[in-house]
mmCIF file of C-alpha atoms in Angstrom:
data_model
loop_
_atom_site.group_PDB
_atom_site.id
_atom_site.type_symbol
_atom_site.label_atom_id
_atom_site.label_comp_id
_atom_site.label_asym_id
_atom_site.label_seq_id
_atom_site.Cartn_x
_atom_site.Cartn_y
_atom_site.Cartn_z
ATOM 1 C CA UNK A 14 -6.287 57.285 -34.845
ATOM 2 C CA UNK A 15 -7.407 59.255 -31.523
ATOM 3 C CA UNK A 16 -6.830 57.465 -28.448
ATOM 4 C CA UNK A 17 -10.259 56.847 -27.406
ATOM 5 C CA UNK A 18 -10.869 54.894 -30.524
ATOM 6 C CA UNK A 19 -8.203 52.176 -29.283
ATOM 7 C CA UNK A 20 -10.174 51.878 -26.055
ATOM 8 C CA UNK A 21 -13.030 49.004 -27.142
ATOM 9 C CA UNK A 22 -9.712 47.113 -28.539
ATOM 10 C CA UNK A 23 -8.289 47.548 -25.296
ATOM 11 C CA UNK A 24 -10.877 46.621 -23.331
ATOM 12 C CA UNK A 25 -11.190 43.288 -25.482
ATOM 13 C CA UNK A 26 -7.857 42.583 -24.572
ATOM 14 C CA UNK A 27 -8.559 43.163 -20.776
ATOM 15 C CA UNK A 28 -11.531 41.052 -21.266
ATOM 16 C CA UNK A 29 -9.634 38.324 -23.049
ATOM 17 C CA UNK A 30 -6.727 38.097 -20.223
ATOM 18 C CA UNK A 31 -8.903 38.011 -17.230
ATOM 19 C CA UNK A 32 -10.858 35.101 -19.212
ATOM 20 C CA UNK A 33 -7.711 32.953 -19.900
ATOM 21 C CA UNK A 34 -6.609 33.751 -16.307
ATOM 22 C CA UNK A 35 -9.676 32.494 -14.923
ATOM 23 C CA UNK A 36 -9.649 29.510 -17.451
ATOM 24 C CA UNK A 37 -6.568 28.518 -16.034
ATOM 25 C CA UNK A 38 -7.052 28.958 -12.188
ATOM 26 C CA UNK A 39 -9.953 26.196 -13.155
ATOM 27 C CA UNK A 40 -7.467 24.190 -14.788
ATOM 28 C CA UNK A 41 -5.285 23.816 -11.905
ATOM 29 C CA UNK A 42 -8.416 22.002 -10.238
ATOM 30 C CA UNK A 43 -8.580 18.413 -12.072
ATOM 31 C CA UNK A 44 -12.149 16.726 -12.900
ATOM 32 C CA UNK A 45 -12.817 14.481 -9.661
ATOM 33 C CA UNK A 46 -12.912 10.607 -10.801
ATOM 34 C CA UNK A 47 -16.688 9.744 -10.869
ATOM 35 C CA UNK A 48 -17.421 6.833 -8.632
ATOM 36 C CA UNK A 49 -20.614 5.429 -10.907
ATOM 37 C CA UNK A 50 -18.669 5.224 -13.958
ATOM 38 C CA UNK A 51 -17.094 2.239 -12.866
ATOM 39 C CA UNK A 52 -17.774 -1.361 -14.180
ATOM 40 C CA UNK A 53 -17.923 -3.760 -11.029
ATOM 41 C CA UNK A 54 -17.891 -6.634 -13.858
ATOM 42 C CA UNK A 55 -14.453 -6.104 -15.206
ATOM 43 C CA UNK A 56 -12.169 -8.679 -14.272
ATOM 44 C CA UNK A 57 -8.364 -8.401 -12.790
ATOM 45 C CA UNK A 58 -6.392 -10.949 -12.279
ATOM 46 C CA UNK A 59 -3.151 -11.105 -8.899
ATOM 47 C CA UNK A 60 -5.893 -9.855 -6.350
ATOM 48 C CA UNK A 61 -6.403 -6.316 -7.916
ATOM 49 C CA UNK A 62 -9.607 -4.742 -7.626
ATOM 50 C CA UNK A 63 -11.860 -1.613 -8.776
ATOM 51 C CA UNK A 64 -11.380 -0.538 -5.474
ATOM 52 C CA UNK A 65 -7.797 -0.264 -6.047
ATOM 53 C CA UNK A 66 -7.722 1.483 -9.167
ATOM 54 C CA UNK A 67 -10.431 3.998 -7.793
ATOM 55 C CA UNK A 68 -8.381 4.775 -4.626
ATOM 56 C CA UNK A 69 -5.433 5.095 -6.980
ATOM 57 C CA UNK A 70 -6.875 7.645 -9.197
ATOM 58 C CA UNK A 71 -8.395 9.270 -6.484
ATOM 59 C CA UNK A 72 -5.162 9.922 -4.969
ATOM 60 C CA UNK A 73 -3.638 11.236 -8.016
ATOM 61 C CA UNK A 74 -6.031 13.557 -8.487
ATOM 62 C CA UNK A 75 -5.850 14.967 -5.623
ATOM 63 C CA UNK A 76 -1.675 15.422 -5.655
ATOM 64 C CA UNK A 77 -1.968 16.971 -8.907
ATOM 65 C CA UNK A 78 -5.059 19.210 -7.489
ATOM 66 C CA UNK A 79 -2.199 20.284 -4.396
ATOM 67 C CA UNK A 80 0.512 20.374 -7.122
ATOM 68 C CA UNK A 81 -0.734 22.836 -9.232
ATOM 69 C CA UNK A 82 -2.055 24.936 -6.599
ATOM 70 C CA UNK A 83 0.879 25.570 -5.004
ATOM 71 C CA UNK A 84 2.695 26.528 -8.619
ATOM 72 C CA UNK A 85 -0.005 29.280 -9.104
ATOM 73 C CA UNK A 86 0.786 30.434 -5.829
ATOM 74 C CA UNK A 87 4.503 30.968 -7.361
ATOM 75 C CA UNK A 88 2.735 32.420 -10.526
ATOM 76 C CA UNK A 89 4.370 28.769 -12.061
ATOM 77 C CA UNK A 90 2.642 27.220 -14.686
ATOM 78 C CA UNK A 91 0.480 24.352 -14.286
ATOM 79 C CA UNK A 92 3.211 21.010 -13.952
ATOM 80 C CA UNK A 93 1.756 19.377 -17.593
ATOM 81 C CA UNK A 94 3.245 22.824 -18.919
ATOM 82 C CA UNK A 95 5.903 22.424 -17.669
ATOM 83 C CA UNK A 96 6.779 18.768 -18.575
ATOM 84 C CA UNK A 97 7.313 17.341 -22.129
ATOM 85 C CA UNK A 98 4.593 15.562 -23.071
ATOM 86 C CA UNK A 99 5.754 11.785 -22.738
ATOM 87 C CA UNK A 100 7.413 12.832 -19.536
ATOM 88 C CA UNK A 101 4.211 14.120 -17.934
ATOM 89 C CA UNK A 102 2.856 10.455 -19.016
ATOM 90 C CA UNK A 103 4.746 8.951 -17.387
ATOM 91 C CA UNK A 104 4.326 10.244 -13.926
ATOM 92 C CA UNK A 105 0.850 9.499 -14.060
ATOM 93 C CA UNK A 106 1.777 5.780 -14.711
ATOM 94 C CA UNK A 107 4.511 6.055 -12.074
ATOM 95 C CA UNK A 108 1.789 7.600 -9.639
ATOM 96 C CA UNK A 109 -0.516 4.692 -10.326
ATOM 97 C CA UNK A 110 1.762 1.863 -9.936
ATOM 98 C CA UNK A 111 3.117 3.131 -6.842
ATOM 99 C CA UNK A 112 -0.303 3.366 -5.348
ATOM 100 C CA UNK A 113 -2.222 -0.081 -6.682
ATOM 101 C CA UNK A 114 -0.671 -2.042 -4.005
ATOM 102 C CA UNK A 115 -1.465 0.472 -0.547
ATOM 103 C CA UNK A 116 -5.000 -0.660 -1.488
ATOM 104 C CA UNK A 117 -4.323 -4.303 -3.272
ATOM 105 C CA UNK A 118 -1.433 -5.754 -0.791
ATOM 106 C CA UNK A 119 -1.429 -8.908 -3.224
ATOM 107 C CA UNK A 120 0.709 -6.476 -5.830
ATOM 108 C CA UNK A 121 3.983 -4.569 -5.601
ATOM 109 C CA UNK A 122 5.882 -2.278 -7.444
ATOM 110 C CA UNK A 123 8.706 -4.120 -9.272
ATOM 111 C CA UNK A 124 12.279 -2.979 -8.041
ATOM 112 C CA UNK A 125 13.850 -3.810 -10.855
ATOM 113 C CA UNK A 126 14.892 -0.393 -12.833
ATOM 114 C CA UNK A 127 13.051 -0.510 -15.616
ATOM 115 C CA UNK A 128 11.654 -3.986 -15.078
ATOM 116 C CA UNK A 129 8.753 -5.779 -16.615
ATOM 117 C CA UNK A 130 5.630 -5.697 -15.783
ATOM 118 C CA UNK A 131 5.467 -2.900 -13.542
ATOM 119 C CA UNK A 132 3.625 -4.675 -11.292
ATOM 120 C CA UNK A 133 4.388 -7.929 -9.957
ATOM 121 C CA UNK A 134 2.334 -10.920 -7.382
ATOM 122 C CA UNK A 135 4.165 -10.206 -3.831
ATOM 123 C CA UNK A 136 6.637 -13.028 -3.593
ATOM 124 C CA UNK A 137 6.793 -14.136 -6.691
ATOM 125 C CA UNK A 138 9.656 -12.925 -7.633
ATOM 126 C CA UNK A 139 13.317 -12.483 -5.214
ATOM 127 C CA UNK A 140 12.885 -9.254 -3.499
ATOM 128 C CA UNK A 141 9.893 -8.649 -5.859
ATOM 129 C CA UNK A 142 12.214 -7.983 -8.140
ATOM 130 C CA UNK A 143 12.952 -8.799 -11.575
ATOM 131 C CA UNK A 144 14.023 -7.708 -14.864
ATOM 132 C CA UNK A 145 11.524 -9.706 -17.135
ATOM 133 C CA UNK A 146 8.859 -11.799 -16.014
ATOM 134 C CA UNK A 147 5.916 -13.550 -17.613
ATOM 135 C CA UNK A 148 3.855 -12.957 -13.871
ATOM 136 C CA UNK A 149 2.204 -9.400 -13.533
ATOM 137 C CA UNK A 150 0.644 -6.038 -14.925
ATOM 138 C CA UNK A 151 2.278 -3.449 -16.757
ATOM 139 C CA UNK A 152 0.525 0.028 -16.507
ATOM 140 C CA UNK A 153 0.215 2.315 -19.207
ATOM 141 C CA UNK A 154 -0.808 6.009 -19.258
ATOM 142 C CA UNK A 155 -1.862 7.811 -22.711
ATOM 143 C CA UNK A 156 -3.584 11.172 -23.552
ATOM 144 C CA UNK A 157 -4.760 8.999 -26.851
ATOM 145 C CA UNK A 158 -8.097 6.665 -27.042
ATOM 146 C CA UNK A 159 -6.262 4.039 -28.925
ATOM 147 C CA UNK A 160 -2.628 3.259 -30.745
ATOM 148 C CA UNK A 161 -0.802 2.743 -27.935
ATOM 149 C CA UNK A 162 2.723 1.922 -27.613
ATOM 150 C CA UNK A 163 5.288 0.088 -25.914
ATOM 151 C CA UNK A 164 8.876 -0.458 -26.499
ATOM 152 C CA UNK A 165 8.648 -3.851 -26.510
ATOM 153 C CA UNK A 166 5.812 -6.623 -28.070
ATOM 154 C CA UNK A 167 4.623 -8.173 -24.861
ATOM 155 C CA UNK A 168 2.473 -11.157 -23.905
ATOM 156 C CA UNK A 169 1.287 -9.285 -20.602
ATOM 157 C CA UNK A 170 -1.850 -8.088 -18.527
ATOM 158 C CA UNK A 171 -2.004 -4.376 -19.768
ATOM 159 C CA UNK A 172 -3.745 -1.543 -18.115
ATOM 160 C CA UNK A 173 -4.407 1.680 -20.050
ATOM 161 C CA UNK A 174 -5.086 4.978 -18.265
ATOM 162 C CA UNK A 175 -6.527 7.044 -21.029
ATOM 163 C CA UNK A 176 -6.507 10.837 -19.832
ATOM 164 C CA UNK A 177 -7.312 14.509 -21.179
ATOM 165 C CA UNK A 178 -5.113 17.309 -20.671
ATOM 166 C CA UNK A 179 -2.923 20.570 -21.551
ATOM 167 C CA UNK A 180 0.390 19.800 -23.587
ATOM 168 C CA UNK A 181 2.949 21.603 -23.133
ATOM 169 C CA UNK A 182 3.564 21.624 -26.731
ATOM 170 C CA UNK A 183 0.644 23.857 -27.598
ATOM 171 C CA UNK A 184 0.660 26.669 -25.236
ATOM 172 C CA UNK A 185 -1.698 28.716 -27.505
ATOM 173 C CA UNK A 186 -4.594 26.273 -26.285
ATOM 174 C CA UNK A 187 -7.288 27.099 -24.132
ATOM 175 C CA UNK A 188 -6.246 25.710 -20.446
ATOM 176 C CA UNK A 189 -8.219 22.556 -19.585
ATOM 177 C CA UNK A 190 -8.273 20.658 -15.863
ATOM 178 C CA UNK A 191 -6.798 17.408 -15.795
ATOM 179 C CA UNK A 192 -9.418 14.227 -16.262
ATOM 180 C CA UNK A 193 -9.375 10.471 -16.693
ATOM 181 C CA UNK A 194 -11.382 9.300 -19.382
ATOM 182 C CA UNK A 195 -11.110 5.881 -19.540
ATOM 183 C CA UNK A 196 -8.913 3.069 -17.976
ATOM 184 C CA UNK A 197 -8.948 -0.793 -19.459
ATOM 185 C CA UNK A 198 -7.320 -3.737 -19.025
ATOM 186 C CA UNK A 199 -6.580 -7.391 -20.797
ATOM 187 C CA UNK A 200 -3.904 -9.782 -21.223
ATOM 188 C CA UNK A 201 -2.840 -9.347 -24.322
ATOM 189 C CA UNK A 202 -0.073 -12.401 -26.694
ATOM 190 C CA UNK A 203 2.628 -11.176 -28.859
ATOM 191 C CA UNK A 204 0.121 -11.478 -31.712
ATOM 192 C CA UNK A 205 -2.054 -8.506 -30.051
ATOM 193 C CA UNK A 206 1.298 -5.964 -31.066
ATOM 194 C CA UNK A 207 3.225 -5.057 -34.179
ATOM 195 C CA UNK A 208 6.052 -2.860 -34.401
ATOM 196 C CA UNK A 209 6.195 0.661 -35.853
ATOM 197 C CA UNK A 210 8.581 1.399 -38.530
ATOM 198 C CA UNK A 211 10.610 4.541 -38.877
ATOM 199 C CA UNK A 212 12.721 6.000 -41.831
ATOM 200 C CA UNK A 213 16.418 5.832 -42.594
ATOM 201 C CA UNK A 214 16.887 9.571 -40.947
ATOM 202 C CA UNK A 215 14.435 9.280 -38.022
ATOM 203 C CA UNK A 216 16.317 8.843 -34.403
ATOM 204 C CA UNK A 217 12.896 7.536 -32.763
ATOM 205 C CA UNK A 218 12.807 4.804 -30.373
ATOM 206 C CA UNK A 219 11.678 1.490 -32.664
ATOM 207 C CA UNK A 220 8.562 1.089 -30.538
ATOM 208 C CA UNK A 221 5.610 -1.532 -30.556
ATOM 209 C CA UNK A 222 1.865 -0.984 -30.950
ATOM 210 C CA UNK A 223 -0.919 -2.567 -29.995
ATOM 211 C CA UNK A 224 -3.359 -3.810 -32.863
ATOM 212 C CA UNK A 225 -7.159 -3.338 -33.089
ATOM 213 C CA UNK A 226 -7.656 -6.403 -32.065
ATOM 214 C CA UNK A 227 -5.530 -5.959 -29.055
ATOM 215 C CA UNK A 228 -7.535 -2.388 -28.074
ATOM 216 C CA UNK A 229 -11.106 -4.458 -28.876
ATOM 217 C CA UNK A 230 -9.773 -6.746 -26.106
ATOM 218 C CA UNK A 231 -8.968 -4.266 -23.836
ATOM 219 C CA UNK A 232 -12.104 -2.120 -24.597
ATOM 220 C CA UNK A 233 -14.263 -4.969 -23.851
ATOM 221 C CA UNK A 234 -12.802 -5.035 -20.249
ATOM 222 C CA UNK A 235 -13.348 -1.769 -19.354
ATOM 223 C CA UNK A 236 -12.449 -0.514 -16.037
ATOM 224 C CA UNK A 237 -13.818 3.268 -15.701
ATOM 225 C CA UNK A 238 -15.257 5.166 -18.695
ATOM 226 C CA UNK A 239 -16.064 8.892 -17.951
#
């Protein structure tokens, strides 16, 4: 084969690079949170408000806007490429429960390592800290619309933060900016969860989900839907 036969394949390939590159400078910009898609009739309970959980996302977005930025300046990849999965998960829920109460002063993060809920009335509790406490709201945050899982069946208030995005488990597919699709909330009873089994050989965390009727209740409250 002569060399100027290879150069359409070549080009293609050229093409194809400077596509994905440009796919995932846009990636490291996330989707702003859209201030109409908001329901100003769900209800909270402990003083929370939309406001809060707007401001909250807001902020998020924009650390993980400045985050990702600066790791293309290093020729890094995006920080959800880096992360596992469930690890990137959680520091959007960590993110979100540390900034509910700057905007919703009746809330604060519980101190307790690993305590439940993760967010607890100011005062309620010694040093607004506890291990396990029937008072509160325990935050959630899932790339999955439903099925969601806890380690524990809880009779909580439970907010989901239901967002798209890269995993860093499939680095073959096409780079996609950060979004929140969805966030909901509901006080859900033991009977709202069932546990997931595992087999005699698995090593996975026994964890709990929550039932259809426990997502239909916290569907029904909806919070932000993009």
């Amino acid at each position: 084969m002569h060399r100027h036969d290879l150069l359409p394949n070549l080009r293609q390939s050229e093409d194809q690079q400077l596509s994905t590159s440009e796919l995932e400078k846009a990636a490291c910009a996330p989707i702003p949170v859209d201030s109409g898609r908001f329901n100003a009739h769900s209800k909270f309970p402990y003083g929370c408000t939309v406001r809060a959980v707007q401001k909250s996302m807001v902020a998020f977005i924009d650390f993980l806007g400045f985050l990702n930025g600066q790791l293309r300046t290093r020729d890094l990849p995006r920080i959800e490429m880096l992360m596992m999965p469930a690890n990137f998960s959680s520091l959007v829920g960590e993110f979100i429960v540390s900034s509910i109460p700057k905007y919703c002063p009746e809330l604060v993060k519980n101190r307790y390592h690993n305590g439940h809920p993760d967010l607890v009335p100011h005062g309620r509790y010694p040093d607004d800290l506890v291990l396990h406490g029937p008072a509160g709201i325990e935050v959630k945050a899932s790339r999955y619309p439903g099925g969601w899982q806890g380690h524990n069946a809880e009779a909580c208030w439970l907010m989901v933060f239901v967002f798209k995005v890269n995993s860093s488990s499939a680095h073959d597919a096409e780079p996609v900016p950060f979004e929140f699709r969805a966030v909901y909330l509901a006080k859900l009873a033991i009977a709202d969860w069932k546990f997931s089994g595992r087999s005699e050989t698995s090593r996975r965390t026994i964890t709990a989900a929550v039932t259809k009727a426990g997502e239909e209740k916290l569907k029904s409250n909806w919070i932000y839907l993009a």
